[in-house]
């Protein structure tokens, strides 16, 4: 199996890795957002699997939208007491995911 390394591939990998890192760091912290962290990790793994490896019954667009909703909820309810660094990781993940969603909807074109 081969993959073409393009900007879109790098974008998808960055979204998945950032979401997994953010979810794991939230799981290791206080238990305020444990359920959201688990959902974030599951959606990130599903996104990576759906794009690169397997075909699942859910569209990649719906997985990306669900992950974006989780990112927004985590940004709005950031009552974990941690520093700005983790909020920054979440915000970067949400911004990259928004770019990917806009690409899937045809609003912007990524070569």
PDB file of C-alpha atoms in Angstrom:
ATOM      1  CA  UNK A   1       0.000   0.000   0.000  1.00  0.00           C
ATOM      2  CA  UNK A   2       1.462   3.355  -0.990  1.00  0.00           C
ATOM      3  CA  UNK A   3       0.485   6.890  -0.109  1.00  0.00           C
ATOM      4  CA  UNK A   4       1.198  10.061  -1.985  1.00  0.00           C
ATOM      5  CA  UNK A   5       2.656  12.649   0.317  1.00  0.00           C
ATOM      6  CA  UNK A   6       0.710  15.831  -0.303  1.00  0.00           C
ATOM      7  CA  UNK A   7      -0.424  18.815   1.712  1.00  0.00           C
ATOM      8  CA  UNK A   8      -3.784  17.148   2.332  1.00  0.00           C
ATOM      9  CA  UNK A   9      -2.108  13.991   3.662  1.00  0.00           C
ATOM     10  CA  UNK A  10       0.055  16.037   6.009  1.00  0.00           C
ATOM     11  CA  UNK A  11      -3.025  17.987   7.142  1.00  0.00           C
ATOM     12  CA  UNK A  12      -4.980  14.826   7.966  1.00  0.00           C
ATOM     13  CA  UNK A  13      -2.028  13.305   9.814  1.00  0.00           C
ATOM     14  CA  UNK A  14      -1.571  16.522  11.799  1.00  0.00           C
ATOM     15  CA  UNK A  15      -5.255  16.599  12.778  1.00  0.00           C
ATOM     16  CA  UNK A  16      -5.184  12.986  13.944  1.00  0.00           C
ATOM     17  CA  UNK A  17      -1.935  13.289  15.864  1.00  0.00           C
ATOM     18  CA  UNK A  18      -2.942  16.560  17.540  1.00  0.00           C
ATOM     19  CA  UNK A  19      -6.329  15.127  18.546  1.00  0.00           C
ATOM     20  CA  UNK A  20      -4.728  11.984  19.990  1.00  0.00           C
ATOM     21  CA  UNK A  21      -2.097  13.974  21.906  1.00  0.00           C
ATOM     22  CA  UNK A  22      -4.744  16.366  23.233  1.00  0.00           C
ATOM     23  CA  UNK A  23      -7.061  13.517  24.237  1.00  0.00           C
ATOM     24  CA  UNK A  24      -4.336  11.563  26.015  1.00  0.00           C
ATOM     25  CA  UNK A  25      -3.144  14.663  27.859  1.00  0.00           C
ATOM     26  CA  UNK A  26      -6.717  15.339  28.975  1.00  0.00           C
ATOM     27  CA  UNK A  27      -7.081  11.772  30.185  1.00  0.00           C
ATOM     28  CA  UNK A  28      -3.907  12.080  32.232  1.00  0.00           C
ATOM     29  CA  UNK A  29      -5.080  15.328  33.802  1.00  0.00           C
ATOM     30  CA  UNK A  30      -8.117  15.854  35.967  1.00  0.00           C
ATOM     31  CA  UNK A  31     -11.209  13.783  35.273  1.00  0.00           C
ATOM     32  CA  UNK A  32     -13.351  16.778  34.294  1.00  0.00           C
ATOM     33  CA  UNK A  33     -13.332  16.020  30.566  1.00  0.00           C
ATOM     34  CA  UNK A  34     -12.676  12.270  30.577  1.00  0.00           C
ATOM     35  CA  UNK A  35     -15.637  11.387  28.388  1.00  0.00           C
ATOM     36  CA  UNK A  36     -14.814  14.101  25.873  1.00  0.00           C
ATOM     37  CA  UNK A  37     -11.174  12.995  25.828  1.00  0.00           C
ATOM     38  CA  UNK A  38     -12.186   9.402  25.087  1.00  0.00           C
ATOM     39  CA  UNK A  39     -14.557  10.562  22.329  1.00  0.00           C
ATOM     40  CA  UNK A  40     -11.788  12.770  20.909  1.00  0.00           C
ATOM     41  CA  UNK A  41      -9.324   9.859  20.786  1.00  0.00           C
ATOM     42  CA  UNK A  42     -11.883   7.502  19.218  1.00  0.00           C
ATOM     43  CA  UNK A  43     -12.858  10.056  16.568  1.00  0.00           C
ATOM     44  CA  UNK A  44      -9.220  10.810  15.756  1.00  0.00           C
ATOM     45  CA  UNK A  45      -8.427   7.118  15.310  1.00  0.00           C
ATOM     46  CA  UNK A  46     -11.575   6.665  13.203  1.00  0.00           C
ATOM     47  CA  UNK A  47     -10.607   9.640  11.036  1.00  0.00           C
ATOM     48  CA  UNK A  48      -7.132   8.276  10.406  1.00  0.00           C
ATOM     49  CA  UNK A  49      -8.420   4.768   9.733  1.00  0.00           C
ATOM     50  CA  UNK A  50     -11.225   5.971   7.452  1.00  0.00           C
ATOM     51  CA  UNK A  51      -8.914   8.129   5.370  1.00  0.00           C
ATOM     52  CA  UNK A  52      -5.911   5.835   5.072  1.00  0.00           C
ATOM     53  CA  UNK A  53      -6.858   2.217   5.703  1.00  0.00           C
ATOM     54  CA  UNK A  54     -10.435   0.980   5.925  1.00  0.00           C
ATOM     55  CA  UNK A  55     -13.845   1.847   4.623  1.00  0.00           C
ATOM     56  CA  UNK A  56     -16.393   2.318   7.377  1.00  0.00           C
ATOM     57  CA  UNK A  57     -20.087   3.071   7.220  1.00  0.00           C
ATOM     58  CA  UNK A  58     -19.625   6.657   8.364  1.00  0.00           C
ATOM     59  CA  UNK A  59     -18.452   9.332   5.953  1.00  0.00           C
ATOM     60  CA  UNK A  60     -15.134  11.057   6.651  1.00  0.00           C
ATOM     61  CA  UNK A  61     -16.994  14.372   6.582  1.00  0.00           C
ATOM     62  CA  UNK A  62     -19.239  13.321   9.482  1.00  0.00           C
ATOM     63  CA  UNK A  63     -16.278  12.102  11.517  1.00  0.00           C
ATOM     64  CA  UNK A  64     -14.470  15.399  10.911  1.00  0.00           C
ATOM     65  CA  UNK A  65     -17.576  17.397  11.890  1.00  0.00           C
ATOM     66  CA  UNK A  66     -17.998  15.364  15.086  1.00  0.00           C
ATOM     67  CA  UNK A  67     -14.323  15.897  15.938  1.00  0.00           C
ATOM     68  CA  UNK A  68     -14.734  19.631  15.312  1.00  0.00           C
ATOM     69  CA  UNK A  69     -17.713  19.716  17.703  1.00  0.00           C
ATOM     70  CA  UNK A  70     -15.620  17.990  20.375  1.00  0.00           C
ATOM     71  CA  UNK A  71     -12.778  20.480  19.804  1.00  0.00           C
ATOM     72  CA  UNK A  72     -15.183  23.425  20.164  1.00  0.00           C
ATOM     73  CA  UNK A  73     -16.725  21.991  23.347  1.00  0.00           C
ATOM     74  CA  UNK A  74     -13.259  21.483  24.824  1.00  0.00           C
ATOM     75  CA  UNK A  75     -12.268  25.049  23.952  1.00  0.00           C
ATOM     76  CA  UNK A  76     -15.449  26.581  25.363  1.00  0.00           C
ATOM     77  CA  UNK A  77     -15.432  24.525  28.576  1.00  0.00           C
ATOM     78  CA  UNK A  78     -11.731  24.769  29.319  1.00  0.00           C
ATOM     79  CA  UNK A  79     -12.156  24.512  33.079  1.00  0.00           C
ATOM     80  CA  UNK A  80      -9.292  22.074  33.567  1.00  0.00           C
ATOM     81  CA  UNK A  81      -6.973  24.573  35.219  1.00  0.00           C
ATOM     82  CA  UNK A  82      -4.064  23.810  32.894  1.00  0.00           C
ATOM     83  CA  UNK A  83      -1.884  26.291  31.107  1.00  0.00           C
ATOM     84  CA  UNK A  84      -2.469  27.947  27.773  1.00  0.00           C
ATOM     85  CA  UNK A  85      -0.330  25.404  25.942  1.00  0.00           C
ATOM     86  CA  UNK A  86      -2.993  22.725  25.972  1.00  0.00           C
ATOM     87  CA  UNK A  87      -5.657  25.204  24.914  1.00  0.00           C
ATOM     88  CA  UNK A  88      -3.347  26.168  22.065  1.00  0.00           C
ATOM     89  CA  UNK A  89      -3.031  22.541  20.939  1.00  0.00           C
ATOM     90  CA  UNK A  90      -6.810  22.201  20.966  1.00  0.00           C
ATOM     91  CA  UNK A  91      -7.247  25.460  19.058  1.00  0.00           C
ATOM     92  CA  UNK A  92      -4.689  24.448  16.407  1.00  0.00           C
ATOM     93  CA  UNK A  93      -6.435  21.084  16.030  1.00  0.00           C
ATOM     94  CA  UNK A  94      -9.796  22.794  15.646  1.00  0.00           C
ATOM     95  CA  UNK A  95      -8.417  25.224  13.055  1.00  0.00           C
ATOM     96  CA  UNK A  96      -6.762  22.473  10.998  1.00  0.00           C
ATOM     97  CA  UNK A  97      -9.907  20.354  11.203  1.00  0.00           C
ATOM     98  CA  UNK A  98     -11.992  23.318  10.037  1.00  0.00           C
ATOM     99  CA  UNK A  99      -9.724  23.710   7.001  1.00  0.00           C
ATOM    100  CA  UNK A 100     -10.144  19.996   6.243  1.00  0.00           C
ATOM    101  CA  UNK A 101     -13.952  20.217   6.565  1.00  0.00           C
ATOM    102  CA  UNK A 102     -14.039  23.217   4.233  1.00  0.00           C
ATOM    103  CA  UNK A 103     -11.938  21.240   1.756  1.00  0.00           C
ATOM    104  CA  UNK A 104     -14.339  18.278   1.947  1.00  0.00           C
ATOM    105  CA  UNK A 105     -17.293  20.616   1.337  1.00  0.00           C
ATOM    106  CA  UNK A 106     -15.554  22.111  -1.699  1.00  0.00           C
ATOM    107  CA  UNK A 107     -15.195  25.626  -0.303  1.00  0.00           C
ATOM    108  CA  UNK A 108     -11.410  25.624  -0.579  1.00  0.00           C
ATOM    109  CA  UNK A 109      -9.096  23.537  -2.732  1.00  0.00           C
ATOM    110  CA  UNK A 110      -6.007  21.871  -1.287  1.00  0.00           C
ATOM    111  CA  UNK A 111      -3.655  20.395  -3.869  1.00  0.00           C
TER     112      UNK A 111
END
